[in-house]
Amino acid sequence: MRATTARLLAATACIGLWLLTSAAYAQQSPYKITGKCGDLPKVDLHTPEGYCVGLAATGLKFPRGLLPLSDGRLLVSEMIGWGSPNGRIDVLTPDGQGHYVKKELARHLDQPHGLALGPDGKVYVGGVGGVKRFDLADPATIEDVIGGKSGVQGPPGNGRHPLESLLVTKAGTLLVNVGSQTDNCEDDAGNPATGGQPCPETIAANPHAQVREYSFDWASGRATGWRVFADGLRNSMGLAQYPSSGLILQAENSRDSIDQVMPGLANDEDLPPDE
């Protein structure tokens, strides 16, 4: 398998801080190591033929988003914890010996999650209630482009699913996940919608449970407006675009605690399955 593929699989599977030598790392890793995957220790996981999972690093606090750069570096968003305003963005740089060196780029972020590289070459970060961007060469330039001080309305940023996934489309727009405020479409009193009525949060002035499409003036990095791209989606944690057709794909986290509104269900852990 080519080393580039090995590194990409490694990055998407296991992210963290590489600080130890290979031998010591293999002994102290939380994962069982069985050989090499490209330049990295091979994690003992079943994979399709021709693929393997390499362990890039360990030790990050609640890593959520990953953005591989063309030069082999990896950007990682560390959420730190639910409700924490102290999230950060790190860059992991390969040292040519199978190790990654971590450097902090930005801090004091509200639960950073999605990462995307804009047509302007800037890094876009999805946080609670908005999107920020910064220049890799000067991370201190971080600024609001959606929500915050940008002057453009951002997602509500409240409720049970405030994390934002991002996708820059081939059309030059930015898709932003707006997760559901609730687990099962409950109102403020905790009662689910009945009688075929829509979820209250989906028809509010600043609604939840949708994917928004923001148009951009990429020269200035300013959003110029937005529309609802898709709704009725509880929490689109994964967003991707099929390269040839441009088809937009989303991976959704479906309902939690469904047995609280449908007590007859035998096992809430498996119902409903995520799409």
C-alpha positions in Angstrom: 0.0 0.0 0.0 1.3 3.5 -0.8 2.5 5.5 2.1 0.2 8.4 1.3 -2.9 6.1 1.6 -1.5 4.7 4.9 -1.1 8.2 6.3 -4.6 9.2 5.3 -6.2 6.1 6.9 -4.1 6.6 9.9 -5.2 10.1 10.3 -8.9 9.4 9.9 -8.8 6.5 12.4 -6.5 7.5 15.2 -5.4 11.1 16.0 -3.3 12.3 18.9 0.1 13.6 20.0 3.2 11.6 19.0 5.9 12.2 21.6 7.6 8.9 22.1 10.0 6.7 20.2 8.5 4.0 18.1 9.5 1.2 20.4 8.3 2.9 23.6 5.2 4.1 21.8 4.2 0.6 20.7 4.5 -0.6 24.3 2.5 2.2 25.8 -0.1 2.6 23.1 -3.8 2.1 24.1 -4.1 0.1 20.8 -2.6 -3.3 20.0 0.3 -2.8 17.5 1.2 -5.5 15.0 3.9 -4.3 12.6 4.0 -1.3 10.3 1.4 0.6 8.2 3.5 2.8 5.9 5.7 4.7 8.3 3.4 4.3 11.2 2.7 1.5 13.8 0.0 -0.8 12.5 -3.1 -1.0 14.6 -4.5 -4.5 15.0 -7.9 -3.8 13.2 -9.6 -5.7 10.5 -9.5 -3.8 7.2 -10.3 -4.6 3.5 -7.5 -6.1 1.5 -4.8 -3.6 0.5 -5.6 -1.3 3.4 -4.3 -0.9 7.0 -4.7 1.5 9.9 -1.7 3.3 11.2 -1.5 5.1 14.6 -0.5 8.7 14.0 -0.6 9.8 17.7 -2.4 9.6 21.0 -3.2 12.0 23.8 -5.5 14.7 22.4 -8.5 15.8 24.4 -11.7 15.0 22.6 -10.4 15.3 19.0 -13.3 15.8 16.5 -12.3 17.3 13.2 -9.5 16.4 10.8 -8.2 18.2 7.8 -5.3 16.7 5.8 -3.2 19.3 4.0 -1.4 18.8 0.7 2.0 19.0 2.3 1.4 16.0 4.6 0.5 18.0 7.7 -2.8 17.3 9.6 -5.0 19.9 11.3 -7.0 18.6 14.2 -9.8 20.2 16.3 -9.6 19.4 20.0 -13.0 20.0 21.5 -11.6 19.4 25.1 -15.1 18.6 26.4 -18.8 19.2 26.1 -19.5 22.8 27.0 -15.9 23.8 27.1 -14.9 27.2 25.7 -11.3 26.2 25.6 -11.2 24.2 22.4 -8.2 24.5 20.2 -6.8 23.8 16.7 -3.5 21.9 16.4 -1.2 21.1 13.5 0.5 17.7 13.4 3.7 17.8 11.2 5.5 14.6 10.1 9.2 14.6 11.0 10.2 12.2 8.3 10.8 9.4 10.8 7.2 8.1 11.3 6.5 10.6 14.0 4.1 13.7 14.2 5.0 16.8 16.1 2.2 18.8 17.5 1.9 22.6 17.5 -1.1 24.6 18.8 -2.5 27.1 16.2 -5.6 28.6 17.9 -7.2 28.3 21.4 -10.2 29.5 23.4 -12.7 28.2 20.8 -16.2 27.1 21.8 -16.3 23.3 21.0 -14.6 23.4 17.6 -15.6 20.5 15.3 -15.6 20.8 11.5 -12.6 21.9 9.5 -12.5 22.9 5.9 -10.0 24.6 3.5 -11.6 27.5 1.6 -10.8 28.5 -2.0 -9.0 31.4 -0.5 -6.5 29.1 1.2 -7.8 29.9 4.6 -8.8 27.3 7.2 -12.5 27.4 8.2 -13.6 26.2 11.7 -17.1 25.2 12.7 -17.8 26.2 16.3 -20.9 26.6 18.3 -23.1 29.2 16.7 -20.8 30.2 13.9 -17.8 29.7 11.7 -14.3 31.2 12.0 -11.4 31.4 9.6 -7.7 32.0 9.9 -4.5 32.0 7.8 -2.3 29.0 8.3 0.8 31.3 8.1 -0.7 33.6 10.8 -3.3 31.9 13.0 -3.6 35.0 15.1 -5.8 36.3 12.2 -8.7 34.2 13.3 -12.0 36.0 12.7 -15.8 35.4 12.5 -17.2 34.8 9.1 -20.6 33.4 10.1 -22.2 34.3 13.4 -20.3 36.1 16.1 -19.1 39.6 14.9 -19.5 38.8 11.2 -22.9 40.4 10.8 -24.2 37.2 9.1 -26.7 35.0 11.0 -25.2 31.8 12.3 -26.9 28.6 13.6 -28.7 28.9 16.9 -25.8 27.3 18.8 -28.0 25.9 21.5 -29.7 22.6 22.3 -28.3 19.1 22.5 -26.5 19.0 19.1 -24.6 22.3 18.6 -21.5 21.0 16.8 -21.0 22.0 13.2 -19.7 20.0 10.3 -18.5 21.9 7.2 -18.1 21.2 3.5 -16.8 23.5 0.8 -18.7 22.5 -2.3 -17.5 22.4 -6.0 -19.9 25.3 -6.6 -17.9 27.5 -4.1 -20.5 27.5 -1.3 -20.1 26.3 2.3 -22.5 23.7 3.8 -23.0 23.9 7.5 -24.7 21.3 9.7 -27.3 22.7 12.2 -28.0 19.9 14.6 -31.3 19.2 16.3 -32.1 21.0 19.6 -33.7 17.9 21.0 -33.4 14.1 20.9 -36.9 13.4 19.7 -38.6 16.6 18.6 -39.7 17.6 22.1 -41.1 21.0 22.9 -39.9 23.2 25.8 -41.9 21.1 28.2 -40.4 17.8 27.0 -43.4 16.7 25.0 -42.9 15.3 21.5 -44.8 16.7 18.5 -48.2 15.0 18.0 -50.9 14.8 15.4 -48.6 15.1 12.4 -47.4 18.5 13.5 -43.8 19.6 12.6 -41.1 19.8 15.2 -41.3 23.2 16.8 -37.5 23.7 16.4 -37.7 23.2 12.6 -40.1 26.1 12.0 -38.6 28.6 14.5 -37.1 31.9 13.3 -33.6 30.4 13.4 -34.4 26.7 12.9 -32.5 23.6 13.8 -32.3 20.1 12.1 -31.0 21.2 8.7 -28.0 21.7 6.5 -27.5 25.3 5.4 -25.7 26.5 2.3 -23.8 29.8 2.7 -22.7 31.8 -0.4 -19.4 33.5 -0.1 -17.2 36.3 -1.4 -14.0 34.3 -1.0 -11.8 37.3 -1.8 -12.9 38.9 1.5 -13.9 35.6 3.2 -17.4 37.0 3.9 -20.6 35.1 3.7 -23.1 36.9 1.5 -26.2 35.0 2.5 -27.6 31.5 3.1 -30.5 29.2 2.3 -31.8 25.9 3.6 -30.0 23.2 1.6 -31.8 20.3 3.3 -34.0 19.9 6.4 -35.5 17.2 8.6 -31.9 16.0 9.3 -31.3 15.5 13.0 -27.5 15.9 13.1 -25.4 15.6 9.9 -22.1 14.9 11.5 -20.6 13.8 8.1 -20.7 15.9 4.9 -19.0 14.9 1.7 -19.3 15.5 -2.1 -19.0 12.8 -4.7 -16.1 13.9 -6.9 -17.5 13.1 -10.4 -21.2 13.8 -10.1 -21.1 16.5 -7.3 -23.7 14.5 -5.3 -23.8 15.7 -1.7 -23.7 12.9 0.9 -24.5 13.2 4.6 -24.0 10.8 7.5 -26.6 11.4 10.2 -26.7 10.7 13.9 -30.3 9.5 14.5 -32.5 9.7 17.5 -31.3 9.1 21.1 -33.4 7.9 24.0 -36.2 7.0 21.6 -37.7 4.7 24.3 -38.7 7.7 26.3 -41.2 8.7 23.7 -41.9 5.1 22.4 -41.9 3.0 25.6 -42.8 -0.2 23.6 -39.4 -0.4 22.0 -37.4 -3.4 23.3 -33.9 -1.9 22.8 -33.2 1.7 22.3 -29.5 1.1 21.6 -30.3 -0.3 18.1 -33.4 1.7 17.1 -33.4 3.4 14.8 -30.1 2.6 13.1 -28.1 5.7 11.9 -28.3 6.3 8.2 
